[in-house]
Amino acid sequence: MLTERELQISPIVLESVQHNTKTLTTLHNLTASLFGVGAGILGLESYPGFIFYLVFSLLTSALVYAFRVRPAIIKNSISGGKAGAGIERYFMGSMELWTGGLFEGLSGFVLTWTLFYGLVRA
Amino acid sequence: MAQVPVQTIHRDPQLFYWILIPITVVMILTGVLRHYATVLMATAPKKQELPAIKEQRSLLRGVNLRANANVISAPSFQARKDYLVAAYESGAFLKEPDKKGQAAPNPMTDPAAMEGMMGMMKGNMAMIVPQTLIMGWINAFFSGFVIIRLPFPLTIKFKSMLQAGVATKDMDPQWMSSISWYVLCIFGLQSVFNYLLGSDNAASQMQQQMGQMGPGAGAQMFGPGVDPDKQFQAEIENLNVLAHHYTLEGVEDRLLQTVVV
């Protein structure tokens, strides 16, 4: 956790954090709908469908972490930034990166899942 | 345990073309229409009198000084604080300095407050009118059709919700009528609108309802019925208890630490 003094020296700009969160939410919303299309075409029912959604949205978060957040943290620590505190520098906390999009995307997932399941299977 | 056979219902494929797709398309287009209607109906904020602006801005100035206190040196912070506190105390920034200490006027008689209520009303109308229209449209044309099956099982309690307008006792609650598809669209189209209209659109009903719960802090701050003198007094207190630490204190040492020889 950052101390108050370190936060003053290298501040975290709230607008940027909000922008990050918004981008992540948009990504999760969009991919959730696409996962619904996938689950519907595969014809998954009940638990497998929800597990499919869970696995793939966690995978999305993991890809964001691996390709965007992690390199930035490494770059920051190489260039001598002392306040390299991990995910807290980019989001409101690590929970937001991993589970933030799960519930927002769920309704979109259910909609497209039902639609494509109905179109393909029923 | 005996396996319950899966219910199959043979439906005309025309149901998709004439019910499912029209409802979905109409829902999306209504959302887009609502977004643009809201954008077009939004009135520009009314011009305020100079003293009113002075009152608001000087309060904001105190807030900003408090938020950014650490980037200025101690003497300049002290000077700004002294000036603001003295002016707040004497009521120099007030819209009506001679009315200091009197009770705030009744918000219902203030014409500026009515303006705000009109705006809220417009937002509500933009939400309620299309909802009623579409609900009536679906009821008139599509009630009583079973169109689609949910891919996950539900308990019997959902039956009355999902199969509104279809009075069949033994049907599995997974089957949905057209009204339920409409309800599902309301909740699920959020991401589509995000994609089509950008993330702060006015299309979604969900967001409208969220927005009503917590209107922005800016509206609250200068809302009608709030005594500005009380706000100034509170700001004086906030400024007085603030502990000031200059960010650039000891910056030479910190710089030298990073220099690797």
Short mmCIF file of C-alpha atoms in Angstrom, two decimals:
data_model
loop_
_atom_site.label_atom_id
_atom_site.label_comp_id
_atom_site.label_asym_id
_atom_site.label_seq_id
_atom_site.Cartn_x
_atom_site.Cartn_y
_atom_site.Cartn_z
CA MET A 1 0.00 0.00 0.00
CA LEU A 2 1.20 3.47 -0.80
CA THR A 3 1.84 5.95 1.94
CA GLU A 4 0.30 9.37 1.77
CA ARG A 5 3.64 11.01 1.15
CA GLU A 6 4.49 8.77 -1.80
CA LEU A 7 1.08 9.49 -3.26
CA GLN A 8 1.85 13.18 -3.11
CA ILE A 9 5.22 12.76 -4.79
CA SER A 10 3.93 10.63 -7.64
CA PRO A 11 0.20 11.17 -7.62
CA ILE A 12 -2.41 8.86 -9.11
CA VAL A 13 -4.73 10.91 -11.26
CA LEU A 14 -8.32 10.01 -10.61
CA GLU A 15 -9.45 10.82 -14.14
CA SER A 16 -6.97 8.36 -15.59
CA VAL A 17 -8.10 5.62 -13.23
CA GLN A 18 -11.68 6.29 -14.22
CA HIS A 19 -10.73 6.15 -17.87
CA ASN A 20 -9.05 2.80 -17.30
CA THR A 21 -12.10 1.46 -15.52
CA LYS A 22 -14.39 2.66 -18.29
CA THR A 23 -12.29 1.05 -20.97
CA LEU A 24 -12.25 -2.20 -19.04
CA THR A 25 -16.02 -2.10 -18.57
CA THR A 26 -16.58 -1.51 -22.28
CA LEU A 27 -14.31 -4.40 -23.10
CA HIS A 28 -16.12 -6.70 -20.67
CA ASN A 29 -19.55 -5.68 -21.93
CA LEU A 30 -18.60 -6.29 -25.53
CA THR A 31 -16.83 -9.58 -24.96
CA ALA A 32 -19.65 -10.83 -22.74
CA SER A 33 -22.08 -10.47 -25.62
CA LEU A 34 -19.67 -12.29 -27.92
CA PHE A 35 -19.21 -15.09 -25.38
CA GLY A 36 -22.99 -15.39 -25.34
CA VAL A 37 -22.93 -15.90 -29.09
CA GLY A 38 -20.29 -18.58 -28.65
CA ALA A 39 -22.11 -20.36 -25.86
CA GLY A 40 -25.36 -20.28 -27.81
CA ILE A 41 -23.82 -21.73 -30.95
CA LEU A 42 -22.08 -24.44 -28.97
CA GLY A 43 -25.45 -25.26 -27.45
CA LEU A 44 -24.31 -25.14 -23.84
CA GLU A 45 -27.01 -25.51 -21.22
CA SER A 46 -27.26 -24.40 -17.58
CA TYR A 47 -24.01 -24.85 -15.63
CA PRO A 48 -21.62 -25.41 -18.55
CA GLY A 49 -22.84 -22.14 -20.05
CA PHE A 50 -22.20 -20.13 -16.91
CA ILE A 51 -18.83 -21.80 -16.39
CA PHE A 52 -18.00 -20.94 -20.00
CA TYR A 53 -18.79 -17.30 -19.25
CA LEU A 54 -16.79 -17.29 -16.01
CA VAL A 55 -13.72 -18.88 -17.59
CA PHE A 56 -13.70 -16.64 -20.62
CA SER A 57 -14.23 -13.37 -18.77
CA LEU A 58 -11.46 -14.30 -16.36
CA LEU A 59 -9.35 -15.05 -19.41
CA THR A 60 -10.13 -11.58 -20.77
CA SER A 61 -9.02 -10.01 -17.50
CA ALA A 62 -5.90 -12.15 -17.51
CA LEU A 63 -5.02 -11.04 -21.03
CA VAL A 64 -5.50 -7.40 -20.03
CA TYR A 65 -3.23 -8.00 -17.06
CA ALA A 66 -0.59 -9.83 -19.07
CA PHE A 67 -0.44 -7.48 -22.03
CA ARG A 68 -1.26 -4.06 -20.60
CA VAL A 69 -0.81 -3.89 -16.83
CA ARG A 70 2.18 -6.16 -16.27
CA PRO A 71 4.50 -4.54 -18.87
CA ALA A 72 3.64 -1.11 -17.50
CA ILE A 73 4.52 -2.20 -13.97
CA ILE A 74 7.81 -3.70 -15.13
CA LYS A 75 8.65 -0.61 -17.16
CA ASN A 76 7.86 1.58 -14.19
CA SER A 77 10.12 -0.37 -11.85
CA ILE A 78 13.00 -0.39 -14.37
CA SER A 79 12.87 3.36 -14.84
CA GLY A 80 13.29 3.79 -11.11
CA GLY A 81 9.75 4.67 -10.12
CA LYS A 82 9.59 3.89 -6.45
CA ALA A 83 5.84 3.86 -6.19
CA GLY A 84 5.40 0.71 -8.24
CA ALA A 85 2.50 -0.71 -6.33
CA GLY A 86 1.07 -3.03 -8.93
CA ILE A 87 -2.52 -2.96 -10.06
CA GLU A 88 -3.49 -0.26 -7.56
CA ARG A 89 -1.73 2.23 -9.78
CA TYR A 90 -4.09 1.59 -12.66
CA PHE A 91 -7.37 0.51 -11.11
CA MET A 92 -9.27 1.03 -7.90
CA GLY A 93 -7.82 -2.24 -6.64
CA SER A 94 -7.05 -5.63 -8.04
CA MET A 95 -10.61 -6.90 -7.47
CA GLU A 96 -11.86 -4.41 -10.01
CA LEU A 97 -9.62 -5.82 -12.71
CA TRP A 98 -10.53 -9.44 -12.02
CA THR A 99 -14.18 -9.41 -11.07
CA GLY A 100 -15.38 -5.93 -12.01
CA GLY A 101 -16.80 -6.84 -15.39
CA LEU A 102 -18.36 -10.15 -14.37
CA PHE A 103 -21.71 -8.86 -13.19
CA GLU A 104 -22.09 -6.04 -15.65
CA GLY A 105 -21.57 -8.34 -18.59
CA LEU A 106 -23.82 -11.09 -17.30
CA SER A 107 -27.09 -9.67 -18.60
CA GLY A 108 -25.65 -9.14 -22.06
CA PHE A 109 -24.29 -12.67 -21.98
CA VAL A 110 -27.67 -14.16 -21.05
CA LEU A 111 -29.40 -12.19 -23.80
CA THR A 112 -27.16 -13.28 -26.66
CA TRP A 113 -26.83 -16.77 -25.22
CA THR A 114 -30.61 -17.19 -25.23
CA LEU A 115 -30.97 -15.64 -28.66
CA PHE A 116 -28.39 -17.79 -30.39
CA TYR A 117 -29.36 -20.91 -28.48
CA GLY A 118 -32.89 -20.34 -29.70
CA LEU A 119 -31.80 -19.65 -33.24
CA VAL A 120 -29.45 -22.59 -33.54
CA ARG A 121 -30.92 -25.33 -31.38
CA ALA A 122 -34.55 -24.93 -30.64
CA MET B 1 -34.19 -41.61 -10.33
CA ALA B 2 -36.18 -41.33 -13.48
CA GLN B 3 -34.91 -38.85 -15.96
CA VAL B 4 -37.48 -36.19 -16.74
CA PRO B 5 -37.87 -36.02 -20.50
CA VAL B 6 -37.06 -32.69 -22.02
CA GLN B 7 -40.13 -30.91 -23.27
CA THR B 8 -40.03 -30.12 -26.92
CA ILE B 9 -42.44 -27.78 -28.55
CA HIS B 10 -42.60 -27.51 -32.28
CA ARG B 11 -42.72 -23.89 -33.26
CA ASP B 12 -43.17 -22.33 -36.60
CA PRO B 13 -39.81 -20.88 -37.74
CA GLN B 14 -41.76 -17.86 -38.93
CA LEU B 15 -42.04 -16.90 -35.23
CA PHE B 16 -38.42 -15.84 -35.34
CA TYR B 17 -38.84 -13.63 -38.35
CA TRP B 18 -42.06 -11.98 -37.28
CA ILE B 19 -41.74 -11.73 -33.50
CA LEU B 20 -38.25 -12.23 -32.14
CA ILE B 21 -36.35 -10.16 -34.65
CA PRO B 22 -38.85 -7.27 -34.80
CA ILE B 23 -38.90 -6.91 -31.02
CA THR B 24 -35.12 -6.93 -30.83
CA VAL B 25 -34.69 -4.44 -33.65
CA VAL B 26 -37.34 -2.13 -32.23
CA MET B 27 -35.71 -2.24 -28.82
CA ILE B 28 -32.32 -1.28 -30.25
CA LEU B 29 -33.76 1.50 -32.40
CA THR B 30 -35.77 2.85 -29.48
CA GLY B 31 -32.63 3.03 -27.41
CA VAL B 32 -30.83 4.96 -30.15
CA LEU B 33 -33.83 7.26 -30.54
CA ARG B 34 -34.00 7.88 -26.81
CA HIS B 35 -30.34 8.75 -26.74
CA TYR B 36 -30.68 11.34 -29.46
CA ALA B 37 -33.94 12.68 -28.06
CA THR B 38 -32.23 13.23 -24.73
CA VAL B 39 -29.30 14.94 -26.41
CA LEU B 40 -31.59 17.23 -28.39
CA MET B 41 -33.87 18.05 -25.48
CA ALA B 42 -31.06 18.93 -23.13
CA THR B 43 -31.23 22.63 -22.48
CA ALA B 44 -28.11 24.67 -22.10
CA PRO B 45 -27.57 25.71 -18.49
CA LYS B 46 -29.19 29.02 -17.80
CA LYS B 47 -26.99 32.06 -17.45
CA GLN B 48 -26.64 33.15 -13.86
CA GLU B 49 -26.28 36.50 -12.29
CA LEU B 50 -22.76 37.72 -11.59
CA PRO B 51 -23.09 37.65 -7.78
CA ALA B 52 -24.43 34.11 -7.86
CA ILE B 53 -21.49 32.94 -9.93
CA LYS B 54 -19.12 34.76 -7.60
CA GLU B 55 -20.63 32.97 -4.64
CA GLN B 56 -20.28 29.53 -6.22
CA ARG B 57 -16.81 30.04 -7.65
CA SER B 58 -15.34 31.41 -4.45
CA LEU B 59 -16.58 28.39 -2.57
CA LEU B 60 -15.06 26.15 -5.25
CA ARG B 61 -11.85 28.09 -4.91
CA GLY B 62 -11.66 27.10 -1.27
CA VAL B 63 -12.30 23.48 -2.18
CA ASN B 64 -9.61 23.55 -4.84
CA LEU B 65 -7.12 25.15 -2.50
CA ARG B 66 -7.79 22.39 -0.03
CA ALA B 67 -7.38 19.67 -2.65
CA ASN B 68 -4.18 21.01 -4.14
CA ALA B 69 -2.65 22.55 -1.02
CA ASN B 70 0.46 20.41 -1.14
CA VAL B 71 1.77 21.68 -4.44
CA ILE B 72 2.32 25.23 -3.21
CA SER B 73 4.81 26.33 -0.61
CA ALA B 74 3.84 27.02 2.95
CA PRO B 75 3.89 30.85 2.81
CA SER B 76 1.75 31.03 -0.29
CA PHE B 77 -0.70 28.52 1.14
CA GLN B 78 -0.90 30.56 4.30
CA ALA B 79 -1.53 33.76 2.35
CA ARG B 80 -4.34 32.19 0.31
CA LYS B 81 -5.86 30.63 3.39
CA ASP B 82 -5.85 33.90 5.31
CA TYR B 83 -7.47 35.76 2.45
CA LEU B 84 -10.19 33.17 1.89
CA VAL B 85 -11.00 32.69 5.55
CA ALA B 86 -11.27 36.42 6.14
CA ALA B 87 -13.50 36.88 3.13
CA TYR B 88 -15.67 33.91 4.03
CA GLU B 89 -16.10 35.19 7.53
CA SER B 90 -17.10 38.68 6.53
CA GLY B 91 -19.45 37.34 3.88
CA ALA B 92 -17.78 39.31 1.09
CA PHE B 93 -18.55 36.63 -1.47
CA LEU B 94 -22.22 36.25 -0.61
CA LYS B 95 -24.83 36.95 -3.25
CA GLU B 96 -26.72 39.16 -0.84
CA PRO B 97 -24.27 40.25 1.88
CA ASP B 98 -26.93 42.01 3.92
CA LYS B 99 -29.01 38.84 4.19
CA LYS B 100 -26.23 37.00 6.03
CA GLY B 101 -27.59 34.92 8.86
CA GLN B 102 -31.13 34.70 7.59
CA ALA B 103 -32.84 31.47 6.74
CA ALA B 104 -32.71 30.15 3.18
CA PRO B 105 -35.77 30.86 1.03
CA ASN B 106 -38.32 28.19 0.34
CA PRO B 107 -37.06 26.12 -2.61
CA MET B 108 -40.54 25.83 -4.13
CA THR B 109 -40.82 29.55 -4.73
CA ASP B 110 -37.41 29.83 -6.35
CA PRO B 111 -37.78 29.96 -10.15
CA ALA B 112 -34.32 28.47 -10.64
CA ALA B 113 -35.43 25.34 -8.82
CA MET B 114 -38.40 24.85 -11.09
CA GLU B 115 -36.03 24.79 -14.03
CA GLY B 116 -34.18 21.85 -12.54
CA MET B 117 -37.39 19.97 -11.91
CA MET B 118 -38.49 20.48 -15.50
CA GLY B 119 -35.26 18.90 -16.68
CA MET B 120 -35.79 15.89 -14.45
CA MET B 121 -39.34 15.57 -15.71
CA LYS B 122 -38.18 15.58 -19.32
CA GLY B 123 -35.76 12.78 -18.58
CA ASN B 124 -38.52 10.76 -16.98
CA MET B 125 -40.86 11.34 -19.91
CA ALA B 126 -38.20 10.17 -22.36
CA MET B 127 -38.06 6.95 -20.40
CA ILE B 128 -41.72 6.30 -19.68
CA VAL B 129 -43.32 7.16 -23.01
CA PRO B 130 -41.41 4.68 -25.20
CA GLN B 131 -41.67 2.01 -22.54
CA THR B 132 -45.44 2.31 -22.42
CA LEU B 133 -45.73 2.42 -26.19
CA ILE B 134 -43.62 -0.68 -26.77
CA MET B 135 -45.32 -2.58 -23.98
CA GLY B 136 -48.69 -1.79 -25.54
CA TRP B 137 -47.44 -2.70 -28.98
CA ILE B 138 -46.17 -6.09 -27.84
CA ASN B 139 -49.34 -6.76 -25.90
CA ALA B 140 -51.50 -5.90 -28.86
CA PHE B 141 -49.68 -7.93 -31.49
CA PHE B 142 -47.55 -10.59 -29.88
CA SER B 143 -49.22 -11.70 -26.65
CA GLY B 144 -49.69 -15.40 -26.18
CA PHE B 145 -46.78 -16.63 -28.27
CA VAL B 146 -44.11 -18.88 -26.86
CA ILE B 147 -41.06 -17.95 -28.81
CA ILE B 148 -37.84 -19.08 -27.23
CA ARG B 149 -36.36 -21.34 -24.58
CA LEU B 150 -33.87 -20.23 -21.99
CA PRO B 151 -30.74 -22.38 -22.01
CA PHE B 152 -30.74 -22.79 -18.24
CA PRO B 153 -33.35 -24.27 -15.91
CA LEU B 154 -35.39 -22.10 -13.58
CA THR B 155 -37.64 -22.81 -10.66
CA ILE B 156 -41.39 -22.78 -10.99
CA LYS B 157 -41.61 -19.32 -9.43
CA PHE B 158 -40.37 -17.71 -12.61
CA LYS B 159 -43.27 -19.17 -14.56
CA SER B 160 -45.63 -16.26 -14.01
CA MET B 161 -42.91 -13.80 -14.93
CA LEU B 162 -41.57 -15.50 -18.02
CA GLN B 163 -44.81 -16.83 -19.40
CA ALA B 164 -46.96 -13.78 -19.02
CA GLY B 165 -49.97 -14.09 -21.26
CA VAL B 166 -49.57 -17.84 -21.79
CA ALA B 167 -51.87 -19.78 -19.50
CA THR B 168 -50.52 -23.30 -19.67
CA LYS B 169 -50.11 -25.25 -16.48
CA ASP B 170 -47.58 -27.93 -17.35
CA MET B 171 -45.13 -26.05 -19.52
CA ASP B 172 -41.55 -25.90 -18.36
CA PRO B 173 -40.70 -22.44 -16.95
CA GLN B 174 -37.77 -22.28 -19.35
CA TRP B 175 -40.07 -21.37 -22.19
CA MET B 176 -40.47 -17.67 -22.68
CA SER B 177 -43.26 -15.58 -24.09
CA SER B 178 -42.69 -12.48 -26.18
CA ILE B 179 -43.12 -10.09 -23.23
CA SER B 180 -40.38 -11.88 -21.34
CA TRP B 181 -38.12 -11.48 -24.32
CA TYR B 182 -38.83 -7.77 -24.16
CA VAL B 183 -37.85 -7.68 -20.50
CA LEU B 184 -34.67 -9.61 -21.24
CA CYS B 185 -33.86 -7.11 -23.97
CA ILE B 186 -34.21 -4.19 -21.53
CA PHE B 187 -31.55 -5.66 -19.30
CA GLY B 188 -29.26 -7.16 -21.88
CA LEU B 189 -28.98 -4.47 -24.53
CA GLN B 190 -26.78 -2.26 -22.34
CA SER B 191 -23.63 -3.56 -23.97
CA VAL B 192 -25.04 -3.04 -27.45
CA PHE B 193 -25.77 0.59 -26.65
CA ASN B 194 -22.33 0.98 -25.15
CA TYR B 195 -20.91 -0.23 -28.41
CA LEU B 196 -23.16 1.84 -30.65
CA LEU B 197 -23.35 5.14 -28.81
CA GLY B 198 -20.33 5.35 -26.56
CA SER B 199 -20.27 4.63 -22.89
CA ASP B 200 -22.09 7.63 -21.47
CA ASN B 201 -25.19 7.34 -23.58
CA ALA B 202 -28.72 8.03 -22.45
CA ALA B 203 -30.22 5.03 -24.19
CA SER B 204 -30.39 2.56 -21.39
CA GLN B 205 -33.22 2.54 -18.93
CA MET B 206 -30.98 0.91 -16.38
CA GLN B 207 -28.62 3.84 -16.37
CA GLN B 208 -31.44 6.33 -16.15
CA GLN B 209 -32.65 4.69 -13.01
CA MET B 210 -29.18 4.60 -11.54
CA GLY B 211 -28.76 8.28 -12.31
CA GLN B 212 -31.87 9.18 -10.40
CA MET B 213 -30.57 7.62 -7.23
CA GLY B 214 -27.40 9.63 -7.00
CA PRO B 215 -27.48 12.92 -8.85
CA GLY B 216 -24.15 14.62 -9.19
CA ALA B 217 -22.54 16.32 -6.26
CA GLY B 218 -22.50 19.59 -8.16
CA ALA B 219 -26.26 19.80 -8.16
CA GLN B 220 -26.40 19.19 -4.45
CA MET B 221 -23.78 21.74 -3.64
CA PHE B 222 -25.53 24.78 -5.06
CA GLY B 223 -29.00 23.38 -4.92
CA PRO B 224 -31.88 25.51 -3.75
CA GLY B 225 -32.54 25.64 -0.07
CA VAL B 226 -28.88 25.41 0.91
CA ASP B 227 -27.62 28.34 2.89
CA PRO B 228 -24.37 29.51 1.23
CA ASP B 229 -23.23 31.19 4.42
CA LYS B 230 -23.31 27.83 6.22
CA GLN B 231 -21.25 26.32 3.41
CA PHE B 232 -18.69 29.09 3.78
CA GLN B 233 -18.50 28.50 7.52
CA ALA B 234 -17.91 24.78 6.92
CA GLU B 235 -15.21 25.58 4.39
CA ILE B 236 -13.44 27.84 6.91
CA GLU B 237 -13.35 24.95 9.32
CA ASN B 238 -12.03 22.58 6.65
CA LEU B 239 -9.26 24.99 5.71
CA ASN B 240 -8.29 25.55 9.31
CA VAL B 241 -7.81 21.90 10.18
CA LEU B 242 -5.84 21.09 7.03
CA ALA B 243 -2.28 19.96 7.70
CA HIS B 244 -0.04 21.36 5.02
CA HIS B 245 2.96 19.40 3.74
CA TYR B 246 4.85 20.85 0.84
CA THR B 247 5.56 18.25 -1.82
CA LEU B 248 8.88 19.71 -2.86
CA GLU B 249 10.24 19.49 0.68
CA GLY B 250 13.47 17.51 0.56
CA VAL B 251 13.33 17.14 -3.20
CA GLU B 252 17.10 17.50 -3.51
CA ASP B 253 17.72 14.43 -1.39
CA ARG B 254 15.18 12.43 -3.32
CA LEU B 255 16.75 13.45 -6.59
CA LEU B 256 20.24 12.55 -5.42
CA GLN B 257 19.05 9.14 -4.27
CA THR B 258 18.04 8.23 -7.79
CA VAL B 259 21.38 9.23 -9.30
CA VAL B 260 23.48 6.11 -9.74
CA VAL B 261 27.18 6.78 -9.95
#
